[in-house]
Amino acid sequence: MFRLASPRILNPLRLGAGLRFNSSGSLFNEVSSAPATSQPVESESAEEITSPEQDAKLQAYLHPSPFLAVESLISPLKRELYNMNVKKNGFFINNQTMKLDGAEYKLSLSRQEIEALEPSVYLRSYRIKSSVKKTNIVLRALKNMPLKKAITQLHFLQKKVARPLAEMLERGVDDAKKMGYNPNDLYVAESWVHTDGQWEKRPEFKGRGRSGVILHRYVSVRFLLKSKQTLNRLKYEEEQKLLKRPVWNNITKTKLIGNSGQYKW
């Protein structure tokens, strides 16, 4: 004959003792209880991505929309005056009178503003396995060189860093076409290199039981491509600088007979 166990034996720790049951029969209070009616869950009908080309967010990150300085950095009135000035001279000249809608305007910009508004393409490299000293030798050879000619020189240059630099400039040709610039008018205006962090140190095993530590260096390169508009402006400024120089002559502006130092009265 079996004997029923008492509640004290079934629950020796008296778990749940003193808890008050609400109307729904749950151990939780009314605030934390789930709603009686189930809310419908919105089903996201996401398309299956099978290739990187189908990922819109990835393509927007890899290929951002071009940023035109003239369209973004100045007001509409200044933009129209700037474009009129460039169309008239081939480049921007300060303090020239422009007529627009029956009114006359003069636009004056600083050197930094003029350089920022001129057509340019900014290129940034990935992590390149090289050193600053070796990369600078190649970058100095590309100074003020036309874009297409610089790519050709890098194709035949016997340097390990020449290949990633050529790929960078080829990417600059594609970016120039997207921005509406003519790649044949671009040249390498500025280029600089700096160290890319997280250099790796690894053991270097040598002969006769010797060993050392080898440092793997990485760099990052930047290119700034400018157009013929910048070259024409620099040439014009150099000509104006020469015209403003005083004419040199052997005759000084001093008196032929200097002051004697004696009183004349």
Coordinates of C-alpha atoms in Angstrom, one line a residue, residues 9-218:
I9 CA 8.7 16.4 1.1
L10 CA 8.0 17.2 -2.5
N11 CA 9.2 20.8 -2.1
P12 CA 11.7 20.8 0.7
L13 CA 13.1 24.2 -0.2
R14 CA 9.6 25.6 -0.4
L15 CA 10.3 27.2 -3.8
G16 CA 7.6 29.6 -4.8
A17 CA 6.2 29.9 -1.3
G18 CA 4.7 33.3 -0.7
L19 CA 4.2 34.1 -4.3
R20 CA 0.9 35.5 -5.3
F21 CA -0.8 34.2 -8.5
N22 CA -2.6 36.7 -10.7
S23 CA -5.8 36.2 -12.5
S24 CA -4.0 34.7 -15.6
G25 CA -2.5 31.9 -13.4
S26 CA 1.1 33.1 -14.0
L27 CA 3.8 33.6 -11.4
F28 CA 4.6 37.1 -12.9
N29 CA 2.6 40.2 -12.2
E30 CA 0.2 41.8 -14.6
V31 CA 2.7 44.3 -16.1
S32 CA 5.1 41.6 -17.3
S33 CA 2.5 39.2 -18.6
A34 CA 2.3 38.7 -22.3
P35 CA -0.7 40.1 -24.2
A36 CA -3.6 37.8 -24.7
T37 CA -3.7 38.3 -28.5
S38 CA -0.5 37.4 -30.5
Q39 CA 0.9 40.3 -32.6
P40 CA 1.7 39.4 -36.2
V41 CA 5.5 39.4 -36.9
E42 CA 6.5 41.3 -40.0
S43 CA 8.2 39.0 -42.4
E44 CA 11.1 40.6 -44.2
S45 CA 11.2 39.4 -47.8
A46 CA 15.0 39.9 -48.3
E47 CA 16.3 38.8 -51.6
E48 CA 19.0 36.2 -51.5
I49 CA 22.5 37.6 -52.3
T50 CA 24.6 35.2 -54.3
S51 CA 27.4 37.5 -55.4
P52 CA 29.1 40.7 -54.2
E53 CA 27.7 42.6 -57.2
Q54 CA 24.1 42.0 -55.8
D55 CA 24.9 43.5 -52.4
A56 CA 23.8 47.2 -52.7
K57 CA 25.4 48.3 -49.4
L58 CA 28.7 46.7 -50.3
Q59 CA 28.8 48.3 -53.7
A60 CA 27.9 51.7 -52.2
Y61 CA 30.8 51.4 -49.8
L62 CA 33.3 50.2 -52.5
H63 CA 32.1 52.7 -55.1
P64 CA 30.8 55.9 -53.4
S65 CA 29.2 58.6 -55.4
P66 CA 31.7 61.3 -56.6
F67 CA 32.0 64.5 -54.6
L68 CA 32.3 67.6 -56.7
A69 CA 33.6 70.5 -54.7
V70 CA 32.0 73.2 -56.9
E71 CA 28.6 71.7 -56.3
S72 CA 29.0 71.3 -52.6
L73 CA 31.3 73.9 -51.0
I74 CA 30.0 77.2 -52.3
S75 CA 26.6 78.9 -52.7
P76 CA 24.6 78.8 -56.0
L77 CA 25.4 82.5 -56.7
K78 CA 29.2 82.0 -56.2
R79 CA 29.1 78.8 -58.1
E80 CA 27.6 80.6 -61.2
L81 CA 30.1 83.4 -60.9
Y82 CA 33.0 80.9 -60.5
N83 CA 31.9 78.9 -63.6
M84 CA 31.5 82.1 -65.7
N85 CA 35.1 83.2 -64.7
V86 CA 36.5 79.8 -65.5
K87 CA 34.7 79.7 -68.8
K88 CA 36.1 83.1 -69.8
N89 CA 39.7 82.7 -68.7
G90 CA 40.2 78.9 -68.7
F91 CA 40.9 79.2 -64.9
F92 CA 39.8 81.4 -62.0
I93 CA 41.1 85.0 -61.6
N94 CA 40.3 87.0 -58.5
N95 CA 38.5 90.3 -58.6
Q96 CA 37.2 90.2 -62.1
T97 CA 33.9 91.9 -62.8
M98 CA 31.1 89.5 -63.9
K99 CA 27.7 90.6 -65.1
L100 CA 24.7 88.5 -64.1
D101 CA 21.0 89.4 -64.4
G102 CA 21.9 93.1 -65.0
A103 CA 24.1 93.3 -61.9
E104 CA 27.9 93.4 -61.6
Y105 CA 29.7 91.1 -59.2
K106 CA 33.3 90.6 -58.1
L107 CA 34.3 87.2 -56.6
S108 CA 37.4 87.0 -54.4
L109 CA 38.7 83.6 -53.1
S110 CA 41.7 82.7 -51.1
R111 CA 44.4 80.4 -52.5
Q112 CA 43.1 77.4 -50.4
E113 CA 39.6 78.0 -51.7
I114 CA 40.8 78.1 -55.4
E115 CA 42.8 74.9 -55.0
A116 CA 39.8 73.2 -53.4
L117 CA 37.4 74.2 -56.1
E118 CA 39.6 73.2 -59.0
P119 CA 39.0 69.8 -60.6
S120 CA 40.9 67.1 -58.7
V121 CA 40.8 63.4 -58.0
Y122 CA 42.0 62.1 -54.6
L123 CA 43.3 58.5 -54.5
R124 CA 44.0 56.4 -51.4
S125 CA 45.8 53.1 -51.5
Y126 CA 45.3 49.9 -49.5
R127 CA 48.0 48.4 -47.3
I128 CA 51.2 48.0 -49.4
K129 CA 54.1 45.8 -48.5
S130 CA 57.0 48.2 -48.8
S131 CA 59.0 50.9 -46.9
V132 CA 58.7 54.6 -47.0
K133 CA 62.3 55.0 -48.4
K134 CA 61.7 52.6 -51.3
T135 CA 58.3 54.1 -52.2
N136 CA 59.5 57.7 -52.1
I137 CA 62.0 56.9 -54.9
V138 CA 59.1 55.9 -57.2
L139 CA 56.9 58.8 -56.2
R140 CA 59.6 61.4 -56.9
A141 CA 59.9 60.1 -60.4
L142 CA 56.1 60.7 -61.0
K143 CA 56.1 64.3 -59.9
N144 CA 54.1 66.6 -62.3
M145 CA 53.9 63.7 -64.9
P146 CA 50.7 63.3 -67.0
L147 CA 48.4 60.5 -65.7
K148 CA 48.6 58.2 -68.7
K149 CA 52.4 58.6 -69.0
A150 CA 52.8 57.9 -65.3
I151 CA 50.8 54.6 -65.7
T152 CA 53.0 53.6 -68.6
Q153 CA 56.2 54.3 -66.6
L154 CA 55.0 52.2 -63.7
H155 CA 54.2 49.3 -66.0
F156 CA 57.9 49.1 -67.1
L157 CA 59.5 50.1 -63.8
Q158 CA 61.5 47.3 -62.1
K159 CA 60.2 48.1 -58.6
K160 CA 57.9 45.9 -56.5
V161 CA 55.8 48.8 -55.4
A162 CA 55.2 49.9 -59.0
R163 CA 52.4 47.4 -59.6
P164 CA 50.0 48.6 -56.8
L165 CA 50.7 52.2 -57.7
A166 CA 49.8 51.6 -61.3
E167 CA 46.6 50.0 -60.2
M168 CA 45.9 53.1 -58.1
L169 CA 46.3 55.4 -61.0
E170 CA 44.2 53.2 -63.3
R171 CA 41.5 53.5 -60.6
G172 CA 42.0 57.2 -60.9
V173 CA 41.2 57.1 -64.6
D174 CA 37.9 55.4 -63.9
D175 CA 37.0 57.9 -61.1
A176 CA 37.8 60.8 -63.4
K177 CA 35.4 59.5 -66.0
K178 CA 32.6 59.1 -63.4
M179 CA 33.2 62.7 -62.3
G180 CA 33.1 64.0 -65.8
Y181 CA 36.8 64.9 -66.2
N182 CA 39.0 64.1 -69.1
P183 CA 41.7 61.7 -68.0
N184 CA 44.1 63.0 -70.7
D185 CA 44.1 66.4 -69.0
L186 CA 45.1 65.1 -65.5
Y187 CA 48.6 65.0 -64.1
V188 CA 50.1 63.9 -60.8
A189 CA 50.1 67.1 -58.8
E190 CA 50.9 65.7 -55.3
S191 CA 51.8 62.3 -53.8
W192 CA 52.9 61.3 -50.4
V193 CA 53.5 58.1 -48.4
H194 CA 53.3 57.3 -44.7
T195 CA 53.7 54.2 -42.6
D196 CA 50.7 51.9 -42.2
G197 CA 50.6 50.6 -38.6
Q198 CA 50.7 47.1 -37.2
W199 CA 54.1 46.2 -38.5
E200 CA 54.9 42.5 -38.1
K201 CA 58.0 41.1 -36.4
R202 CA 59.0 37.5 -37.2
P203 CA 62.0 35.4 -36.5
E204 CA 64.7 35.3 -39.1
F205 CA 66.7 32.0 -39.1
K206 CA 70.2 32.2 -40.3
G207 CA 73.1 29.8 -40.8
R208 CA 75.2 28.1 -38.1
G209 CA 72.5 28.3 -35.5
R210 CA 72.1 32.1 -35.6
S211 CA 68.7 33.9 -35.7
G212 CA 67.4 37.4 -35.7
V213 CA 64.2 39.4 -35.9
I214 CA 62.9 40.7 -39.3
L215 CA 60.5 43.6 -39.5
H216 CA 57.8 43.5 -42.2
R217 CA 57.0 47.1 -43.1
Y218 CA 53.7 48.4 -44.7

